[in-house]
PDB file of C-alpha atoms in Angstrom:
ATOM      1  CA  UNK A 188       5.003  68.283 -12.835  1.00  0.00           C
ATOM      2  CA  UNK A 189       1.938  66.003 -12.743  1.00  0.00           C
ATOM      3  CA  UNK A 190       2.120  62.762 -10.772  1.00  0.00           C
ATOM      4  CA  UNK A 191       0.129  60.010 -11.722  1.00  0.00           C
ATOM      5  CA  UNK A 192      -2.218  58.404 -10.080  1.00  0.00           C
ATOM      6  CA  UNK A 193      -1.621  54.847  -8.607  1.00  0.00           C
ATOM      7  CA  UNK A 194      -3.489  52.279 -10.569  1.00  0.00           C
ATOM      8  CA  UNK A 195      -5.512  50.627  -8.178  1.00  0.00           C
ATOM      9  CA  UNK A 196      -5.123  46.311  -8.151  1.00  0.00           C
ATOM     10  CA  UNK A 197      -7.594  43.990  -8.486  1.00  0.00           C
ATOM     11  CA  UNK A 198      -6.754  41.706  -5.560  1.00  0.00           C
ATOM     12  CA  UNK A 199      -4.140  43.769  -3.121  1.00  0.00           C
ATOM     13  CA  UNK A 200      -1.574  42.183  -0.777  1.00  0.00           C
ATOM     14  CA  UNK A 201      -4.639  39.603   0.528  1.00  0.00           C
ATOM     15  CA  UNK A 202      -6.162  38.978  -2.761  1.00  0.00           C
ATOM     16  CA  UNK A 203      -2.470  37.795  -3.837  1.00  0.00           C
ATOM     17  CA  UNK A 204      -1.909  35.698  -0.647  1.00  0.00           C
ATOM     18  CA  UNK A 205      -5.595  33.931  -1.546  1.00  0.00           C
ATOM     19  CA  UNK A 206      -4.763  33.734  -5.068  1.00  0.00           C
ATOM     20  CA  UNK A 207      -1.208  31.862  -3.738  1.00  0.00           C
ATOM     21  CA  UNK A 208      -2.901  29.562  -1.561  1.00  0.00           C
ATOM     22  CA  UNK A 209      -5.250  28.099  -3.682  1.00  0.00           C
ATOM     23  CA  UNK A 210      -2.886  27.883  -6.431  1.00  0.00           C
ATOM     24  CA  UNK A 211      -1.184  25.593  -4.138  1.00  0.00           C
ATOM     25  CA  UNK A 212      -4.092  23.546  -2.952  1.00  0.00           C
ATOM     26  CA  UNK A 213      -4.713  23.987  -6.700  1.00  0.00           C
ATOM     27  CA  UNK A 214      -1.034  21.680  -7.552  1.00  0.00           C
ATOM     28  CA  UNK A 215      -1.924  19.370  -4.615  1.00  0.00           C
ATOM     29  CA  UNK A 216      -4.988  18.647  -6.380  1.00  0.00           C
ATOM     30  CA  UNK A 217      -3.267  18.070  -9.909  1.00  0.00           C
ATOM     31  CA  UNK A 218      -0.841  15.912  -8.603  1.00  0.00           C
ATOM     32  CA  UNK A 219      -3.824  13.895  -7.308  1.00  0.00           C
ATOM     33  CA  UNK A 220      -5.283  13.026 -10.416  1.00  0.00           C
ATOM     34  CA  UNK A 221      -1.743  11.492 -11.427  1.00  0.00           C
ATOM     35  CA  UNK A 222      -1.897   9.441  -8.717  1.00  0.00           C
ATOM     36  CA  UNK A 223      -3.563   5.475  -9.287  1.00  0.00           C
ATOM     37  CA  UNK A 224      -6.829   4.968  -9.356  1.00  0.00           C
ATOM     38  CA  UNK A 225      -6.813   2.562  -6.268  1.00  0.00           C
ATOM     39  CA  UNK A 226      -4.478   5.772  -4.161  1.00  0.00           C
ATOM     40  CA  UNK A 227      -6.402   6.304  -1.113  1.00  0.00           C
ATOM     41  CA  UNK A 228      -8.763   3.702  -1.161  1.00  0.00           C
ATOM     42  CA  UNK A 229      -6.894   0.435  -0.892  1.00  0.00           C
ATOM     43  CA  UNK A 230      -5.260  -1.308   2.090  1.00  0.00           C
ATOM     44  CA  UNK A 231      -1.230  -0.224   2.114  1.00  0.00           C
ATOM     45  CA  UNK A 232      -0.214  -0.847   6.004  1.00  0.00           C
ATOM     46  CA  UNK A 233      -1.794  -2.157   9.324  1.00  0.00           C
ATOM     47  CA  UNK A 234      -4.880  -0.683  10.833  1.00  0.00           C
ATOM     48  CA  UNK A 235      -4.341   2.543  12.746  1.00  0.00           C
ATOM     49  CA  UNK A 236      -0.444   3.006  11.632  1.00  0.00           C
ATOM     50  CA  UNK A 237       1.399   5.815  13.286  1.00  0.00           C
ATOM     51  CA  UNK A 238       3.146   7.734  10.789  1.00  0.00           C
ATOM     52  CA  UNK A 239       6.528   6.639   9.366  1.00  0.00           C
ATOM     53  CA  UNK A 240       8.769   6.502   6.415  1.00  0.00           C
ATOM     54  CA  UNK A 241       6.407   5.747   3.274  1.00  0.00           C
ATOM     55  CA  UNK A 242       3.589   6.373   5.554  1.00  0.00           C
ATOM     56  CA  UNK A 243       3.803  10.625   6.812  1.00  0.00           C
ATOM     57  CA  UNK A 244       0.278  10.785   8.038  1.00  0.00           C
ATOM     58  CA  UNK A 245      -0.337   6.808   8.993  1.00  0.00           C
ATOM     59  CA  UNK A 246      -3.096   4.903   7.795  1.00  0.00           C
ATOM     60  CA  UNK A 247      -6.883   4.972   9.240  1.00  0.00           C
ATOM     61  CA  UNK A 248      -8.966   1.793  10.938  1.00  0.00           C
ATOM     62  CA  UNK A 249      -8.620   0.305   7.302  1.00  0.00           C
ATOM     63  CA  UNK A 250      -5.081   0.440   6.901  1.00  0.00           C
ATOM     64  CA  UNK A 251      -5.532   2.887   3.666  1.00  0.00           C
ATOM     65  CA  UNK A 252      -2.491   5.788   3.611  1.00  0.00           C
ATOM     66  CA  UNK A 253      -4.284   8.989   4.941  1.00  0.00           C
ATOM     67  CA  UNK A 254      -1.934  11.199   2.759  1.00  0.00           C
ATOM     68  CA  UNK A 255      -3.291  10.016  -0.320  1.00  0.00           C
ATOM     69  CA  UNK A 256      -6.954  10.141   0.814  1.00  0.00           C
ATOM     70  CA  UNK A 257      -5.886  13.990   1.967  1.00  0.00           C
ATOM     71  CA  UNK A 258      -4.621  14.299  -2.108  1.00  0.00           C
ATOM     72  CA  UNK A 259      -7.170  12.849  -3.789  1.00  0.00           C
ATOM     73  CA  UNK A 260      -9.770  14.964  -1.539  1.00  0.00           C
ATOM     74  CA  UNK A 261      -8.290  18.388  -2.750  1.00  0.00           C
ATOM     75  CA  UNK A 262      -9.450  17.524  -6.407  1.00  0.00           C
ATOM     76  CA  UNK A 263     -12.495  16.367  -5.135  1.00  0.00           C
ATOM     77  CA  UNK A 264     -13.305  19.369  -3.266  1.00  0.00           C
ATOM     78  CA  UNK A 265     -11.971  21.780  -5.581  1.00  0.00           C
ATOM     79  CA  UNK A 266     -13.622  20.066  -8.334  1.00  0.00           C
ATOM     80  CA  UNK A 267     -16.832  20.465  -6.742  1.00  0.00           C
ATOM     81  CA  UNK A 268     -16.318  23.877  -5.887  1.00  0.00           C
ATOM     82  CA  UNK A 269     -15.497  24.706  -9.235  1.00  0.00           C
ATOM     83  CA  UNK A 270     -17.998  22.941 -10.985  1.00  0.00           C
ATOM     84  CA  UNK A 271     -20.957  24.717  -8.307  1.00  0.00           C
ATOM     85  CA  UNK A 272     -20.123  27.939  -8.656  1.00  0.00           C
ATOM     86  CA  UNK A 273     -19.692  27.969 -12.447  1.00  0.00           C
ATOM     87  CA  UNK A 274     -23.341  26.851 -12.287  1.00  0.00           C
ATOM     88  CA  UNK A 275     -24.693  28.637  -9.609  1.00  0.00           C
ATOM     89  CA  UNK A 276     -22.937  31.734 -11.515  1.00  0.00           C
ATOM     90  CA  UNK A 277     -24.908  31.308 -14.436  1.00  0.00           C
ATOM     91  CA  UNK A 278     -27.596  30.518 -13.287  1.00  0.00           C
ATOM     92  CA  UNK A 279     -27.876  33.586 -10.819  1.00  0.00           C
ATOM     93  CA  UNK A 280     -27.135  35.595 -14.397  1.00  0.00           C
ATOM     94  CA  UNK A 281     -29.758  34.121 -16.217  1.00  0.00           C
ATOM     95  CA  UNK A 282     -32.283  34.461 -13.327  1.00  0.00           C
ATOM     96  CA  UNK A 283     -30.795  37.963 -12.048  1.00  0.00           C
ATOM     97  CA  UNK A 284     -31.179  39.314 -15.544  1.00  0.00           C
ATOM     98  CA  UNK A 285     -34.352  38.083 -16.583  1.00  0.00           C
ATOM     99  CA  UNK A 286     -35.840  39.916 -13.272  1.00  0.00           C
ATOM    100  CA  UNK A 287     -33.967  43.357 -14.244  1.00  0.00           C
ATOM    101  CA  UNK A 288     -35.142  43.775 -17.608  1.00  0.00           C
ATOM    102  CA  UNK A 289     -38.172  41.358 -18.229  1.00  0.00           C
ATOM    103  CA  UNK A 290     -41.589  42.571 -17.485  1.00  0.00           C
ATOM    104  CA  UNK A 291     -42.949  43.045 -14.353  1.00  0.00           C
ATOM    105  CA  UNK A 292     -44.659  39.943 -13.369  1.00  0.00           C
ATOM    106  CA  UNK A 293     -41.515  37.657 -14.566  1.00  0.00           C
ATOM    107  CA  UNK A 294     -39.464  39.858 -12.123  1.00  0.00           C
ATOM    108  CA  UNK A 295     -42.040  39.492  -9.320  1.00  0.00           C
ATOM    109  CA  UNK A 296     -42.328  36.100  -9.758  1.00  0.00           C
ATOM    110  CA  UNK A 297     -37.969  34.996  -9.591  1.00  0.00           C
ATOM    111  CA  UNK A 298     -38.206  36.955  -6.722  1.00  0.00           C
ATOM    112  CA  UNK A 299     -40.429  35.712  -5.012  1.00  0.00           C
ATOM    113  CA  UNK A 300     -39.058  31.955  -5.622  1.00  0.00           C
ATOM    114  CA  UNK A 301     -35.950  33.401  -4.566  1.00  0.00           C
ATOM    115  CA  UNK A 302     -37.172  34.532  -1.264  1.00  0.00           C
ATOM    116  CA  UNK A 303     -38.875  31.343  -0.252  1.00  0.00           C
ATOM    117  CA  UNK A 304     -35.523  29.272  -0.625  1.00  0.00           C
ATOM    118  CA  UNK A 305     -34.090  32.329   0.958  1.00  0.00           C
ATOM    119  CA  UNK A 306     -36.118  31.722   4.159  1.00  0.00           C
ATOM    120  CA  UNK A 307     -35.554  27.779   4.265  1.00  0.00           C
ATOM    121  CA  UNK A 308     -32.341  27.398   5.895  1.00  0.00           C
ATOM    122  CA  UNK A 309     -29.315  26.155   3.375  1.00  0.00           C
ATOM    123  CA  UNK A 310     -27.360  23.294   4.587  1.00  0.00           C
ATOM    124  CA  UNK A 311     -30.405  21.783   6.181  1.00  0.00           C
ATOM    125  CA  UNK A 312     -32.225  21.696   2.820  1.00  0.00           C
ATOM    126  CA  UNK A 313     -28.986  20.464   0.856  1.00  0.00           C
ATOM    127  CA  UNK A 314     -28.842  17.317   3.610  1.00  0.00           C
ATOM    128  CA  UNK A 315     -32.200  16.473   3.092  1.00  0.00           C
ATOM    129  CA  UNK A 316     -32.115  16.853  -0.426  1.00  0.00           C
ATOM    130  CA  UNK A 317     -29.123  14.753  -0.649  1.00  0.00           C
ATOM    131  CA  UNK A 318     -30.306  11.909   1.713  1.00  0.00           C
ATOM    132  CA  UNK A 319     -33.317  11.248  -0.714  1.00  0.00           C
ATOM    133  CA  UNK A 320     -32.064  12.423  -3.817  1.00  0.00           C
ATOM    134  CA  UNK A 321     -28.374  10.051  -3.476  1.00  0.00           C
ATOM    135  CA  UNK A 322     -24.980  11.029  -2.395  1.00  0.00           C
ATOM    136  CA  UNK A 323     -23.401  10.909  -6.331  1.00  0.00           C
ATOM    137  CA  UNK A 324     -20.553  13.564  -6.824  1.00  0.00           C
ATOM    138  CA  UNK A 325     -23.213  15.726  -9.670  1.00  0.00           C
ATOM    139  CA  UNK A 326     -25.948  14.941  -7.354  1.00  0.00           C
ATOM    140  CA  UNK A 327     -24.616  16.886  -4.702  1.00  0.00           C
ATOM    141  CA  UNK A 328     -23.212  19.375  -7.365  1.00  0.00           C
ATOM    142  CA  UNK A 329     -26.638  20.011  -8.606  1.00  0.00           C
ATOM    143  CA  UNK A 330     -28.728  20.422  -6.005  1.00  0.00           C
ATOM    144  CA  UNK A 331     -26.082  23.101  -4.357  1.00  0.00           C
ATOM    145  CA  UNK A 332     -25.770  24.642  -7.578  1.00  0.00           C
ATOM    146  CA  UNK A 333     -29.796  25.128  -6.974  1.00  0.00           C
ATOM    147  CA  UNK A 334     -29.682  25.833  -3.213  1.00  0.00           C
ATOM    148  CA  UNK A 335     -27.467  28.537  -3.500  1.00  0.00           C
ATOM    149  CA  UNK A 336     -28.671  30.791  -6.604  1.00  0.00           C
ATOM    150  CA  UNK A 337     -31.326  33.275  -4.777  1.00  0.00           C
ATOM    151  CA  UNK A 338     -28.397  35.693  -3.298  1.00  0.00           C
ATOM    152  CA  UNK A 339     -26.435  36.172  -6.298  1.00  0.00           C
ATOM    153  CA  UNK A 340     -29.750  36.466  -8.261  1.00  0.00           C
ATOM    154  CA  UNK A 341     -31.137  39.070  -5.862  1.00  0.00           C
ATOM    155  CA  UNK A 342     -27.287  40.972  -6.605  1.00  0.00           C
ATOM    156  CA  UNK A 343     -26.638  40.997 -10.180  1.00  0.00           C
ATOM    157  CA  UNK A 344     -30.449  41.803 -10.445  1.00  0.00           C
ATOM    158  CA  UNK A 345     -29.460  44.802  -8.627  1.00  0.00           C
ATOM    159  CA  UNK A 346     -26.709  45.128 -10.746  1.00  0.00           C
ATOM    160  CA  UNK A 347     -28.708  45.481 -13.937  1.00  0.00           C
ATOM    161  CA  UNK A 348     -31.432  48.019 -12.385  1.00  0.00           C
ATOM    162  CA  UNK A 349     -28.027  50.183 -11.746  1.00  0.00           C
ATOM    163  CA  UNK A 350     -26.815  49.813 -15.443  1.00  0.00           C
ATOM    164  CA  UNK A 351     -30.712  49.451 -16.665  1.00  0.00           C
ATOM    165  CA  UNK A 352     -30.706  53.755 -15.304  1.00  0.00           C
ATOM    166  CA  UNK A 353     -27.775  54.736 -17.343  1.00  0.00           C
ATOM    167  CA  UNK A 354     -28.392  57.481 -19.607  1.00  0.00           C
ATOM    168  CA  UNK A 355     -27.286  56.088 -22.529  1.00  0.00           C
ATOM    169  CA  UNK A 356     -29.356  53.060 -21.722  1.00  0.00           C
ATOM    170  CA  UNK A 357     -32.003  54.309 -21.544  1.00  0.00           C
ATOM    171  CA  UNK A 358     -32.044  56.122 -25.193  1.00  0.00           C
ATOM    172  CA  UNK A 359     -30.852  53.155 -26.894  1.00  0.00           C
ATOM    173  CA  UNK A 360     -33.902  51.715 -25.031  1.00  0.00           C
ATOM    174  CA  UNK A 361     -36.239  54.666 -26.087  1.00  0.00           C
ATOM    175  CA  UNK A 362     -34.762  54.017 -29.818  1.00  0.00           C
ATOM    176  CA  UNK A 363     -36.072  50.434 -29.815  1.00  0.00           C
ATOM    177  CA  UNK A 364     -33.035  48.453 -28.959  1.00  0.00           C
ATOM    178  CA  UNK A 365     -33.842  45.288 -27.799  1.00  0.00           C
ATOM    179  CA  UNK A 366     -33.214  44.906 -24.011  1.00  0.00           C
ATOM    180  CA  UNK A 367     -31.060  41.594 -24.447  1.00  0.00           C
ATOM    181  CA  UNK A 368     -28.895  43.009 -26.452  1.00  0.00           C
ATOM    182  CA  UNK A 369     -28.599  46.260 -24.934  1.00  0.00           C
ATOM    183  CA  UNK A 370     -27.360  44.077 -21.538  1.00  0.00           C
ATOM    184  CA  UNK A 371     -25.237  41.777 -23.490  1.00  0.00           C
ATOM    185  CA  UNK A 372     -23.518  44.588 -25.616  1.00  0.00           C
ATOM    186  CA  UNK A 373     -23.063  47.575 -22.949  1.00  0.00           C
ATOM    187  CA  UNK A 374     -23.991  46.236 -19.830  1.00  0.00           C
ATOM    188  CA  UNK A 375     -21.844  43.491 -19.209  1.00  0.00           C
ATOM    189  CA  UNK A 376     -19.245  45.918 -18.570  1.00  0.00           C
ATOM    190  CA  UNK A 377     -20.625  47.328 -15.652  1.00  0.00           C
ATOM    191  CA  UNK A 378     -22.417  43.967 -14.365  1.00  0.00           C
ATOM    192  CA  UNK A 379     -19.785  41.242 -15.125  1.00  0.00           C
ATOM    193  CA  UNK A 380     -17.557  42.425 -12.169  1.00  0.00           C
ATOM    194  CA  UNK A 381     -20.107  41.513  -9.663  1.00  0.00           C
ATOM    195  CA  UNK A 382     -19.870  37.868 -11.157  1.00  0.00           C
ATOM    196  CA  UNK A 383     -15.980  37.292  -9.805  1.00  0.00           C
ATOM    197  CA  UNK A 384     -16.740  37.809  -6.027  1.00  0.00           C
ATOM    198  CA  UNK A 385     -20.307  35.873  -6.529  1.00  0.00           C
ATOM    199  CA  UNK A 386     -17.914  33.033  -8.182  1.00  0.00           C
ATOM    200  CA  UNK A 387     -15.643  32.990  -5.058  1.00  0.00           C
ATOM    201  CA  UNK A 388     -18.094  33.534  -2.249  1.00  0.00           C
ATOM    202  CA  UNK A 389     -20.333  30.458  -4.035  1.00  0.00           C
ATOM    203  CA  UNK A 390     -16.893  28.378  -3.913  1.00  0.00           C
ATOM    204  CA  UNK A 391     -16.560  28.807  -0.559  1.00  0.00           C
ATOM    205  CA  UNK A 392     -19.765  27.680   0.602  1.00  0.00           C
ATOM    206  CA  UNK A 393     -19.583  24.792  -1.251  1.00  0.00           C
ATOM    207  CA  UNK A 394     -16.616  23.394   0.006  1.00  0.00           C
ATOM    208  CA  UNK A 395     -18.158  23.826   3.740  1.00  0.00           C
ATOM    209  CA  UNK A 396     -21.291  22.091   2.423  1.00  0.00           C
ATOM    210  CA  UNK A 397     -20.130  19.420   1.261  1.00  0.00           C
ATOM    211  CA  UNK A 398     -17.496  18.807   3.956  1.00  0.00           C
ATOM    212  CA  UNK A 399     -20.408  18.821   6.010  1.00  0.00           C
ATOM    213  CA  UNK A 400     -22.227  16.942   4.477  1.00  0.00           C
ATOM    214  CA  UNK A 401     -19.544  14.007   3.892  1.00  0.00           C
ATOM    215  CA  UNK A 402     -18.825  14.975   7.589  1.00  0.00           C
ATOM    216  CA  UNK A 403     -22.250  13.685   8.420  1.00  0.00           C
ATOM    217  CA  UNK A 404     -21.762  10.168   6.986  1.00  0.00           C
ATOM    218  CA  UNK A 405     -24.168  11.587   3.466  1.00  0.00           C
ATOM    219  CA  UNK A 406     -21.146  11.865   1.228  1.00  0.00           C
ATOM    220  CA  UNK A 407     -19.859   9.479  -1.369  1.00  0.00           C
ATOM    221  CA  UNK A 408     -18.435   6.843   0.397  1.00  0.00           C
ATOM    222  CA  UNK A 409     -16.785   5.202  -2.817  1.00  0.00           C
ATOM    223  CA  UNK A 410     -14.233   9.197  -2.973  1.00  0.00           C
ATOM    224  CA  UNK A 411     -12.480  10.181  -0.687  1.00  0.00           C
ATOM    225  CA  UNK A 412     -12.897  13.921   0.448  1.00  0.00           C
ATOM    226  CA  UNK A 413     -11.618  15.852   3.471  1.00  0.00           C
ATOM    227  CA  UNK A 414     -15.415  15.439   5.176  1.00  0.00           C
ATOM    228  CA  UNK A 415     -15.262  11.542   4.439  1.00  0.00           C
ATOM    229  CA  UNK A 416     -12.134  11.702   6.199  1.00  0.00           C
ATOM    230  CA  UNK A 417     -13.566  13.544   9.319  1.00  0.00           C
ATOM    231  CA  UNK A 418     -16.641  10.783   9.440  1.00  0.00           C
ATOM    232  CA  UNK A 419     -13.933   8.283   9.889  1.00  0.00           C
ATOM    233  CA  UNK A 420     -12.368   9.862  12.643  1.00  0.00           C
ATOM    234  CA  UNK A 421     -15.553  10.518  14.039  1.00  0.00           C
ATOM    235  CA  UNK A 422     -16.888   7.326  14.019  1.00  0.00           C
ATOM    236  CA  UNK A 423     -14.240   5.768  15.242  1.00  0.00           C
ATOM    237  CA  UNK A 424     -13.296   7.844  18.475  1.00  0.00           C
ATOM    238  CA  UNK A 425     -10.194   8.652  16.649  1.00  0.00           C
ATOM    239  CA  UNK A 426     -10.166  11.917  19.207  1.00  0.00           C
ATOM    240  CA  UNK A 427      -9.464   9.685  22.328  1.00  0.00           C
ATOM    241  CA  UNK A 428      -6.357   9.167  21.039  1.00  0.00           C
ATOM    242  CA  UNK A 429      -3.582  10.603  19.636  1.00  0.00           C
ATOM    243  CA  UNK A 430      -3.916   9.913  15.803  1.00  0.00           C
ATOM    244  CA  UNK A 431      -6.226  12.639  15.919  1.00  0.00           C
ATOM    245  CA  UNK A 432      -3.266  14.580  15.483  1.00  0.00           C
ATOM    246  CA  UNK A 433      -2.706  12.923  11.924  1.00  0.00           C
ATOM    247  CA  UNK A 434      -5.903  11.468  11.218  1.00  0.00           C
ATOM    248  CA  UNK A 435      -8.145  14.636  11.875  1.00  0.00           C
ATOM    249  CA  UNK A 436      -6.079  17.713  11.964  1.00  0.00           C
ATOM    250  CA  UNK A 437      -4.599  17.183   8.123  1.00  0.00           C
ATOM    251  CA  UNK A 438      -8.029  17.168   6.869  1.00  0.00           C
ATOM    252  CA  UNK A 439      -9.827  19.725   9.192  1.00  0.00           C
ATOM    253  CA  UNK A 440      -6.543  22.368   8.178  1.00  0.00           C
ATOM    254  CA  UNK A 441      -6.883  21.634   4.823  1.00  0.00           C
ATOM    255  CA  UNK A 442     -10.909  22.969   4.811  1.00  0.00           C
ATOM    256  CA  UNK A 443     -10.108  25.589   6.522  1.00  0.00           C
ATOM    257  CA  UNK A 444      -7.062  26.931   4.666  1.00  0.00           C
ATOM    258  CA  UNK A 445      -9.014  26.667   1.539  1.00  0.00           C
ATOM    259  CA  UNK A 446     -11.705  28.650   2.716  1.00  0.00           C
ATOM    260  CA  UNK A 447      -9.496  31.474   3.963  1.00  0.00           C
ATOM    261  CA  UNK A 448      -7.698  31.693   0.766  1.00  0.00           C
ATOM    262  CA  UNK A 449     -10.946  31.922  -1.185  1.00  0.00           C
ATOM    263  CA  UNK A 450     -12.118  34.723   1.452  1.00  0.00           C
ATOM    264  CA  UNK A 451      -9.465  36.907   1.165  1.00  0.00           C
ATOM    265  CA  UNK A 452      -9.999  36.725  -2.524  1.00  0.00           C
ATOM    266  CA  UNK A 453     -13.779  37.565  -2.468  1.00  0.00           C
ATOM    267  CA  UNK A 454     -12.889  40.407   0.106  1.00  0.00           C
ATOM    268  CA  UNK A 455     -10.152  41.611  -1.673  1.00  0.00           C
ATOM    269  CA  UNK A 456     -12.331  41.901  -4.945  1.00  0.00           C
ATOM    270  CA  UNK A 457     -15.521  42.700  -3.636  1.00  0.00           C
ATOM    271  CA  UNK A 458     -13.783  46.053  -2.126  1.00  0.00           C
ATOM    272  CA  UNK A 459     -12.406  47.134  -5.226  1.00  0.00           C
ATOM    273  CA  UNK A 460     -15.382  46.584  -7.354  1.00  0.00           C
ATOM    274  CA  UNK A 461     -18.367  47.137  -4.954  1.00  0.00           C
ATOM    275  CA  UNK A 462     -18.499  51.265  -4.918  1.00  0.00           C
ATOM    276  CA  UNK A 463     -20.284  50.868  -1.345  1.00  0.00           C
ATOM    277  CA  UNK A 464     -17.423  48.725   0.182  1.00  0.00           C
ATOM    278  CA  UNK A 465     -14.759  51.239  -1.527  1.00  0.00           C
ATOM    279  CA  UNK A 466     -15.769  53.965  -0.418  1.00  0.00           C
ATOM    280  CA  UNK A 467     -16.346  52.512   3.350  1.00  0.00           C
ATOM    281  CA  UNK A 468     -12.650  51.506   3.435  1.00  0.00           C
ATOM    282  CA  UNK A 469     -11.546  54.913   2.382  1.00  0.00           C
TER     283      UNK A 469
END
């Protein structure tokens, strides 16, 4: 009698607790955009509220409900997230491709503008960039989108010298097929797995980015976002008291939970589609 063999999942036990948890964050940040216009950003209580009934996390030195701002940041975050590592994603394709299959000096030269933002450190360049470029929600979105392309180039380029060596390949190659189509017709299959954990990792640094960034007192200041939150609380010595408790902790849990559900994701996929990492976990 022949058993068969398990199919193997995409995500696992961890990719499925990820996937969970940002679903949820996900909903938070849904029911955020059904919220007014004016939640989170006008006055609703006293300065420095503790929290109460109609009021679970207090209001900040403005008297604007902290709950609210903590809703309305999740679809600010995850928007930006989103919205980054689409781009960065495609961009990283376009760029990883053309240095795969395009002629030598193309290749050489993507490469080599990919390792001179790879030496400049990231989150230095994106503050500088955003405290003369402006703080706008696609400001930021662009110039991390640009930031963080030259690691997923440099991998999905690898990617496509992999597939690029394929027998088959290579004879459709010899018989004059042209090399765009060739990648876009058989080699998608073997390179558009690398693009999910790319995605996810790119969504992840984002979020700490920007937090950062907003952390720093560089953020929008007209949105509220979890790092807007934190320069609040920052400036105003919130953590001499105890409304750090719900002022700063909400906020700071809220980045961090996020980022740990998109990890185990991009771990969880990146060891079931990366041969390397399989074959180290066996």
């Amino acid at each position: 009698m022949l058993l068969k063999a398990p199919r193997r999942k995409l995500l696992g036990r961890q990719g499925l607790i990820g996937c969970g948890g940002l679903l949820a964050v996900a909903a938070v940040a849904l029911y955020g955009l059904a919220l007014p216009e004016e939640a989170g950003r006008e006055r609703v209580a006293e300065p420095y509220a503790a929290p109460r009934a109609g009021l679970p996390l207090g209001s900040d030195d403005l008297g604007r409900d902290l709950l609210d701002q903590l809703i309305v940041g999740a679809g600010t975050s995850l928007s930006l997230a989103f919205i980054v590592a689409v781009a960065t994603t495609l961009l990283a394709a376009v760029i990883g491709g053309a240095a795969g299959i395009g002629p030598r000096w193309l290749s050489v030269t993507l490469m080599r503008g990919a390792d001179v933002l790879l030496i400049l450190p990231e989150l230095i360049l994106y503050i500088l960039a955003a405290a003369f470029l402006g703080q706008s929600f696609g400001v930021r979105a662009a110039i991390l989108a640009l930031i963080l392309w030259p690691v997923p180039a440099r991998v999905l380029r690898a990617g496509v010298l992999t597939a690029w060596s394929r027998g088959h390949l290579e004879v459709s190659r010899a018989m004059g097929a042209p090399a765009w189509w060739l990648l876009a017709r058989h080699g998608t299959y073997l390179i558009g797995p690398l693009l999910i954990p790319v995605f996810v990792r790119t969504a992840k640094v984002a979020i700490v980015y920007d937090a950062t960034l907003s952390f720093l007192g560089l953020g929008d200041p007209t949105s509220p976002s979890w790092g807007t939150t934190l320069y609040w609380v920052q400036t105003n010595g919130v953590f001499l008291s105890d409304a750090w408790l719900w002022w700063a902790l909400p906020p700071g849990a809220a980045i961090m939970f996020t980022v740990l559900c998109l990890a185990l994701i991009g771990v969880a996929v990146e060891e079931r589609l990366n041969p390397a990492l399989r074959e180290a976990a066996r």
